[in-house]
Short mmCIF file of C-alpha atoms in Angstrom, two decimals:
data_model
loop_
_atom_site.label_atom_id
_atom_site.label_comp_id
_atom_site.label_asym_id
_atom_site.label_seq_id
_atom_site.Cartn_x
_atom_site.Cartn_y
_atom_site.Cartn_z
CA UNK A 1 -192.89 5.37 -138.16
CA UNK A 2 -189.71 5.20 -140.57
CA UNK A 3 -188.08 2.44 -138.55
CA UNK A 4 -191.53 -0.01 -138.99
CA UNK A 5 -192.15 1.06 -142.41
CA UNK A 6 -188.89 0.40 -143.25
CA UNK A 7 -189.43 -3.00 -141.48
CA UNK A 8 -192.12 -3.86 -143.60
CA UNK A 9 -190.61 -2.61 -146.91
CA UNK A 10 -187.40 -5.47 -145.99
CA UNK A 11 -190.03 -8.22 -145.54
CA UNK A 12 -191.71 -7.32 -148.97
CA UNK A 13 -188.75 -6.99 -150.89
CA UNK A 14 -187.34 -10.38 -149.19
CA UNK A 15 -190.67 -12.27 -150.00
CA UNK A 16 -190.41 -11.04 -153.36
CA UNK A 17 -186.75 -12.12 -154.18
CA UNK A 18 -187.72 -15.25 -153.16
CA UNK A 19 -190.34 -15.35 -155.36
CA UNK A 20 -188.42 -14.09 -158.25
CA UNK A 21 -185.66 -17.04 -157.46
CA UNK A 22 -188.15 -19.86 -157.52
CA UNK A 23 -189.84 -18.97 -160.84
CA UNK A 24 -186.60 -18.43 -162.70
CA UNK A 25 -185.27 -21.88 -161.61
CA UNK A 26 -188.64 -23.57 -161.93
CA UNK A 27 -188.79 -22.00 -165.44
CA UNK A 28 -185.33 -22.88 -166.90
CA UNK A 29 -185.19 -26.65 -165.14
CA UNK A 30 -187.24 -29.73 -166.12
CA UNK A 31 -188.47 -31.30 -163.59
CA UNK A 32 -191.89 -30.11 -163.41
CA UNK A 33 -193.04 -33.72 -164.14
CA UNK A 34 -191.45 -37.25 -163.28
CA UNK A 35 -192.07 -40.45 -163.76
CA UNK A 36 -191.14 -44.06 -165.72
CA UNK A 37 -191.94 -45.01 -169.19
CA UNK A 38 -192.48 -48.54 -170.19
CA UNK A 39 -190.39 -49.19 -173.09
CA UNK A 40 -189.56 -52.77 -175.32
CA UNK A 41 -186.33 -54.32 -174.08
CA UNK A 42 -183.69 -53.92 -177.06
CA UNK A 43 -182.82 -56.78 -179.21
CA UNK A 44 -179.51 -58.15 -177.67
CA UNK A 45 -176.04 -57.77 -179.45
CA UNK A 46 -172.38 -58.39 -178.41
CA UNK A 47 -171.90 -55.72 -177.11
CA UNK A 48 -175.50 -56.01 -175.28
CA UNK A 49 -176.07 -59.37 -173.50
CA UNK A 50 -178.26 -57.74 -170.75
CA UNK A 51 -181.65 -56.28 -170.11
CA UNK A 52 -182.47 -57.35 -173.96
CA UNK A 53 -184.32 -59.78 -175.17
CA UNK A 54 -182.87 -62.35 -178.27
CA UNK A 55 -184.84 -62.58 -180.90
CA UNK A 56 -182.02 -64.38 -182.98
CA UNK A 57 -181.34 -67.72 -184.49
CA UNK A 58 -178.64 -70.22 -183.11
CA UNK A 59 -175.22 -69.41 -184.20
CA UNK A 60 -173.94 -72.94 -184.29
CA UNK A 61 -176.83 -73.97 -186.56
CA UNK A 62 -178.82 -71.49 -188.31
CA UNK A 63 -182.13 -73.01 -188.61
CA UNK A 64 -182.99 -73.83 -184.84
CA UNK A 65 -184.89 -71.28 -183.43
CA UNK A 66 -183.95 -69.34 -180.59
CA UNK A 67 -187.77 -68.68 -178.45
CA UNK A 68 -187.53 -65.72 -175.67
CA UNK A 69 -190.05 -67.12 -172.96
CA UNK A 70 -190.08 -63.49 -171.58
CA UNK A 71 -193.94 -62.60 -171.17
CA UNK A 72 -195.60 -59.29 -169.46
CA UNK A 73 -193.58 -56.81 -168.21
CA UNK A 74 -190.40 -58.90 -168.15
CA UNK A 75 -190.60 -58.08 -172.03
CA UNK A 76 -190.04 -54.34 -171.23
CA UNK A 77 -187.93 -51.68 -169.62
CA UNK A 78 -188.81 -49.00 -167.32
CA UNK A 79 -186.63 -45.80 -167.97
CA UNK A 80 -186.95 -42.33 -166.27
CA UNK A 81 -188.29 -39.63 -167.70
CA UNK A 82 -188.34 -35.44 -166.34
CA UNK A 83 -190.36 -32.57 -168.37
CA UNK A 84 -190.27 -29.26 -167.80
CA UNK A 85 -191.85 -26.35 -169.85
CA UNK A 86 -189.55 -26.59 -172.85
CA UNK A 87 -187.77 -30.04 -172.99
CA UNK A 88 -188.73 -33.48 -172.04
CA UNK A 89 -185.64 -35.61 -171.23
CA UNK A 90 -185.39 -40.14 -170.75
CA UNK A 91 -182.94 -42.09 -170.06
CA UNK A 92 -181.22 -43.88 -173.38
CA UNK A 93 -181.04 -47.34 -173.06
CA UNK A 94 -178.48 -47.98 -174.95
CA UNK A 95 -176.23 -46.14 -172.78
CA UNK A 96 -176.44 -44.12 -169.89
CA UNK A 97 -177.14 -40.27 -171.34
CA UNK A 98 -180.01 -38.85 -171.94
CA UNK A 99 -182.25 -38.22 -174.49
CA UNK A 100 -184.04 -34.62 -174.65
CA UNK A 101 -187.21 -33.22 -176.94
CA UNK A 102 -189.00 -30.31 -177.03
CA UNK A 103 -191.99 -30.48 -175.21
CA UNK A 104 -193.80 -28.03 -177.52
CA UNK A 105 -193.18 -30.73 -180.68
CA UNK A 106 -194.84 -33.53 -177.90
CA UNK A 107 -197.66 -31.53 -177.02
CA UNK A 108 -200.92 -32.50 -179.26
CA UNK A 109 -201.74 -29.68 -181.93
CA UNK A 110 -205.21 -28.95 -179.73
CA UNK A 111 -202.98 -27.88 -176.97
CA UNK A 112 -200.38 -26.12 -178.30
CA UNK A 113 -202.09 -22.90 -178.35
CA UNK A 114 -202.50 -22.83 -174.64
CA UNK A 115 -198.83 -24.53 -174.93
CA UNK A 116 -197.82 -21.33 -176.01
CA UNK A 117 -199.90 -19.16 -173.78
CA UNK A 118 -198.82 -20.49 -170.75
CA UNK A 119 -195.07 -19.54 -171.81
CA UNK A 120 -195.70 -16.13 -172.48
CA UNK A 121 -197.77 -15.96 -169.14
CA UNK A 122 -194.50 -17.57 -167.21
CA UNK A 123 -192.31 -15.22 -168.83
CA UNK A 124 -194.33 -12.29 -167.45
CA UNK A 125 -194.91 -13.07 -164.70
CA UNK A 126 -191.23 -12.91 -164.09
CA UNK A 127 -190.77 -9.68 -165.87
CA UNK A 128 -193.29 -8.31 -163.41
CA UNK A 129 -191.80 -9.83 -160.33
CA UNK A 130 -188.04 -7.85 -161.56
CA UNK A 131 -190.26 -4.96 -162.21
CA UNK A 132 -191.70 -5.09 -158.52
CA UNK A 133 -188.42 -5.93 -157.22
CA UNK A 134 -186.92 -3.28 -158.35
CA UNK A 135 -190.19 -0.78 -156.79
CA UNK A 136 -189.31 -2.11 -153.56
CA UNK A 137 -185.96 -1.51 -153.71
CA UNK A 138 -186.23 2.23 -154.80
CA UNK A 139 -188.97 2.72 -151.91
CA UNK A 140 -186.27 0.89 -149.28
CA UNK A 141 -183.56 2.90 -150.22
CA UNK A 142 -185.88 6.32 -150.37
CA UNK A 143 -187.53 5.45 -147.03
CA UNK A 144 -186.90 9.18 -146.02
CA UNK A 145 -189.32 10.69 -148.53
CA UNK A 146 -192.70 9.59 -147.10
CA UNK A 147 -194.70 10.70 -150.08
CA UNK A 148 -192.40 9.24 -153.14
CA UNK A 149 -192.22 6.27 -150.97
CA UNK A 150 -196.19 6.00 -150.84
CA UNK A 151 -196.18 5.93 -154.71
CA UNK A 152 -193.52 3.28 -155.55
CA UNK A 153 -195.47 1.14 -152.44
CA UNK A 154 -198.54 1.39 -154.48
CA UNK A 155 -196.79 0.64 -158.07
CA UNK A 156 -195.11 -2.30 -156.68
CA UNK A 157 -198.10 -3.73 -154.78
CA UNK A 158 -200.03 -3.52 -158.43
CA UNK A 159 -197.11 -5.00 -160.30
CA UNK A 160 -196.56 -7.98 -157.71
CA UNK A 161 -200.23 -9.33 -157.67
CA UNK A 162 -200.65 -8.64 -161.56
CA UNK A 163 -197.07 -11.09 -161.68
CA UNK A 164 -199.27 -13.41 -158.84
CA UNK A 165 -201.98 -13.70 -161.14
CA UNK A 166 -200.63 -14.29 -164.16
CA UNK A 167 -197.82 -16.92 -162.28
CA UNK A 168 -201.10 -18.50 -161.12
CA UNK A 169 -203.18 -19.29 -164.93
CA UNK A 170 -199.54 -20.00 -166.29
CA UNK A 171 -199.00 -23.14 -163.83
CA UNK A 172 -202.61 -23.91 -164.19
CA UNK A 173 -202.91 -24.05 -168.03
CA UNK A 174 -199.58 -26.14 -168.15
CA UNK A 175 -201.10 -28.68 -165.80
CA UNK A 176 -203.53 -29.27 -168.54
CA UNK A 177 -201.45 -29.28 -171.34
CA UNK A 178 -199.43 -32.00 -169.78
CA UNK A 179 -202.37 -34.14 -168.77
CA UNK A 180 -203.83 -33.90 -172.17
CA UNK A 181 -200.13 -34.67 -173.37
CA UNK A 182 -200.05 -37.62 -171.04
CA UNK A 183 -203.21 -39.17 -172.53
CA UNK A 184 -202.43 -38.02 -176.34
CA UNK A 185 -199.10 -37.69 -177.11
CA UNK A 186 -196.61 -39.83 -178.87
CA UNK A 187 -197.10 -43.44 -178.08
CA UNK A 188 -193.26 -43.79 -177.69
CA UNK A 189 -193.47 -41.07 -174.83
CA UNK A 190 -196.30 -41.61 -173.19
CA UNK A 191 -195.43 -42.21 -169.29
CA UNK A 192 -196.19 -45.63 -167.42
CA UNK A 193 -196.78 -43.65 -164.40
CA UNK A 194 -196.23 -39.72 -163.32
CA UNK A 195 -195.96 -37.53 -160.47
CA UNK A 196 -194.75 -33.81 -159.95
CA UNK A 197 -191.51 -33.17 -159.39
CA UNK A 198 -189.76 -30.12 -157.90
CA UNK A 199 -189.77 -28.13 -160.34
CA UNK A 200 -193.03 -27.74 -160.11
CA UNK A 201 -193.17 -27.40 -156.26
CA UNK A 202 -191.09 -24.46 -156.91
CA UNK A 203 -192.76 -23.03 -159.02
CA UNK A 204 -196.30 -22.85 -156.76
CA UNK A 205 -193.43 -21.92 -153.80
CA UNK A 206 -193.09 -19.14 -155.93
CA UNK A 207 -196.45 -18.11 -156.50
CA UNK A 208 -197.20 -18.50 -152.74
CA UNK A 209 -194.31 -16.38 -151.92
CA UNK A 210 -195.64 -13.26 -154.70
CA UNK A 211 -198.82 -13.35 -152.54
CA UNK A 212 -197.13 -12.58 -149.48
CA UNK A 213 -194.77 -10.38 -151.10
CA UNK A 214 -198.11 -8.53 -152.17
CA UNK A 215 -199.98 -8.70 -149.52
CA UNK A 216 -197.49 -7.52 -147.13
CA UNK A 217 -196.90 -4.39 -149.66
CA UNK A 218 -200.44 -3.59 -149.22
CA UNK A 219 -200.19 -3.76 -145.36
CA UNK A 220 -197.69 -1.63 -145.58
CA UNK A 221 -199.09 0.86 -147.95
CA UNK A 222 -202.17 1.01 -145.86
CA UNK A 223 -200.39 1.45 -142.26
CA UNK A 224 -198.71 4.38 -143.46
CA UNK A 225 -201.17 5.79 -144.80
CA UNK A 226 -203.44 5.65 -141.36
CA UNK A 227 -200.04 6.55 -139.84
CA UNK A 228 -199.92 9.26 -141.82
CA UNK A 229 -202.92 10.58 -141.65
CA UNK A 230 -203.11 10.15 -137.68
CA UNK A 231 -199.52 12.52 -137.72
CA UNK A 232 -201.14 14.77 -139.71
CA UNK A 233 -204.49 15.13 -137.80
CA UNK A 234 -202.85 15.42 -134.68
CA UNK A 235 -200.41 18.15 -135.66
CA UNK A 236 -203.41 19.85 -136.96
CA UNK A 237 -204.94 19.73 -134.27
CA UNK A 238 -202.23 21.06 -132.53
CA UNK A 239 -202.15 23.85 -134.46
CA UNK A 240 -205.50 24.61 -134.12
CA UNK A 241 -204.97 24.42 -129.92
CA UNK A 242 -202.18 26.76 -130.54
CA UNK A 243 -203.88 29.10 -132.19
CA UNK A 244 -206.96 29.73 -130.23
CA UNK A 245 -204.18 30.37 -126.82
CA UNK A 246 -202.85 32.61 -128.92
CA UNK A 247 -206.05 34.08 -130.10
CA UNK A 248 -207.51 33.99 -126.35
CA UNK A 249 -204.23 35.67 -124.93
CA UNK A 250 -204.78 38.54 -127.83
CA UNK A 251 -208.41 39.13 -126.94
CA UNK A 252 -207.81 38.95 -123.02
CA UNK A 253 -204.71 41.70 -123.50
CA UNK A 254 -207.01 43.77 -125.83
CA UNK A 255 -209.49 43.23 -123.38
CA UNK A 256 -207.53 44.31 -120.25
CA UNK A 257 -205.97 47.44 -122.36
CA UNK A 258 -209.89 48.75 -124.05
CA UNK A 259 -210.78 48.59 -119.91
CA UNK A 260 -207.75 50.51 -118.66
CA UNK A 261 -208.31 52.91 -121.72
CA UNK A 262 -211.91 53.31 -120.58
CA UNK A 263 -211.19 54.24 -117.01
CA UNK A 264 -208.44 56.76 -118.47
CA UNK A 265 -210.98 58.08 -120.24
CA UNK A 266 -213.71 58.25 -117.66
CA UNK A 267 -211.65 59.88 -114.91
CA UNK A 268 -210.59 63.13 -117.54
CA UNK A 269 -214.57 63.39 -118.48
CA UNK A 270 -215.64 63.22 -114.28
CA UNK A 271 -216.70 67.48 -114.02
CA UNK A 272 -218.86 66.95 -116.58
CA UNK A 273 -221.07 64.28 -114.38
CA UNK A 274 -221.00 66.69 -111.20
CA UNK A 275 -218.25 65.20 -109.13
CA UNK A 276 -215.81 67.57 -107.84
CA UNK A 277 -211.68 66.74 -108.51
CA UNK A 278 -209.36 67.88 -105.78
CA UNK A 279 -207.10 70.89 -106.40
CA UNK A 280 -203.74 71.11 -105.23
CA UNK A 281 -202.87 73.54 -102.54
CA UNK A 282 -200.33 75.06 -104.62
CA UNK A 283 -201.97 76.23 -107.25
CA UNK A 284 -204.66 77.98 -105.03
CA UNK A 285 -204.48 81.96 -104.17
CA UNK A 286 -205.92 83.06 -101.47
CA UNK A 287 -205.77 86.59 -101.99
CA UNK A 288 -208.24 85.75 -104.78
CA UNK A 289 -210.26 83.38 -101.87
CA UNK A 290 -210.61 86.17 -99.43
CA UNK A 291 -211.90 89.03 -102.16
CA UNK A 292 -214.54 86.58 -103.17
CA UNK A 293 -215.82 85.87 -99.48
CA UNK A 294 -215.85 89.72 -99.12
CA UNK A 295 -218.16 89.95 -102.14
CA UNK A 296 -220.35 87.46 -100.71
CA UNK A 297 -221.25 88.89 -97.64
CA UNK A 298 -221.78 92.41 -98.98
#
């Protein structure tokens, strides 16, 4: 029983490191989101001559007209873009760093209240994952003390799908905020096209894990219980077996020593109910005999 519960315990707090290592690099990185952003091409310089468009005049003579015969998309530049919950980072194109803004200044003001919400949820949900952790830790390393371990199994079970749930609306409300962001945010951010990145993958890998991490605490909370409670049933009925032999083998020597007592008894009260006991020889005179059959006969 301690070796399978102990078993279980190692595959709960496993599942739930996991857990806890997914949502603390989904949460500090930023690439929940991907994509491109369709930018204008730059005006070109010296120190520019490519991937730029010249909207100039001729340097040789100043009043002919330079025309760019660039049209559609050959007029702009696609750059790469990555967002995660607090920044939102492109590529410059003037040089090959990046540029990064808070996400919370891009989000529209309708959305920055669930903006905010959806932080506090992420953050804890982590706190309760640490907090659930640390449960299943204390209940591995007491696996000796069935009771205490019973109680931190039940504590951590609570804790890690309170952490699930609130993982769950946290990655769920900032889906929305960044559609809504997508569709209504700053022109000069707004992404050409979008996908999730994996960040974001992470971050669901995460949630998936805190279910099993839960679920499998509540297995295990519930098996040894029933294990428990089957141990505990059968040593009392054990007991009781034990104690009716021993109450039978009482009752049977009482009975065997009342009976014994009773004949004792019986034989010493036998005169008394007309049956004769034999006398010894030696205690018999028979002087005394032989006056009393001369008495008789006279």
């Amino acid at each position: 029983m301690t070796t399978s519960r102990r078993c279980r315990t190692l595959l709960s707090v496993s599942l739930n490191f996991l857990a806890l290592f997914f949502s603390i690099t989904a949460f500090i990185t930023t690439y929940w989101c991907v994509g491109t952003q369709r930018v204008p091409k730059p005006k070109c310089s010296k120190l520019r001559t490519h991937q730029c468009i010249d909207y100039g005049v001729n340097e040789t003579d100043p009043n002919k007209v330079v025309y760019s015969w660039e049209t559609g998309d050959d007029r702009f530049l696609f750059r790469q873009f990555h967002t995660g919950i607090w920044f939102s980072c492109e590529e410059n194109i003037n040089d090959e760093s990046e540029m990064c803004r808070s996400f919370i200044d891009l989000a529209p003001a309708s959305e920055k209240g669930m903006l905010w919400l959806s932080l506090v949820s992420e953050m804890l949900y982590i706190v309760l994952l640490v907090v659930g952790f640390s449960l299943m830790c204390l209940e591995l390393f007491n696996s000796n003390n069935v009771i205490d371990g019973l109680k931190l199994n039940a504590f951590a079970a609570v804790f890690t799908v309170l952490s699930g749930l609130l993982g769950m609306v946290a990655h769920v409300m900032y889906t929305q905020v960044f559609q809504t962001t997508v569709s209504h945010g700053p022109a000069d951010w707004r992404p050409y096209n979008w996908d999730y990145g994996w960040s974001f993958c992470m971050a669901w890998a995460s949630f998936t894990f805190c279910m099993g991490a839960s679920v499998t605490t509540f297995n295990s909370y519930t098996k040894t219980v029933i294990e428990f409670r089957h141990k505990r049933k059968t040593f009392e009925q054990s007991i009781r077996e034990e104690s009716a032999r021993e109450a039978f083998g009482y009752f049977r020597e009482r009975s065997v020593h009342s009976i014994s007592k009773s004949v004792e008894v019986y034989s010493s009260q036998t005169p008394k109910s007309g049956r004769k006991t034999p006398i010894p020889a030696d205690s018999l005179d028979l002087t005394d005999i032989a006056a009393s059959l001369g008495e008789e006969q006279c």
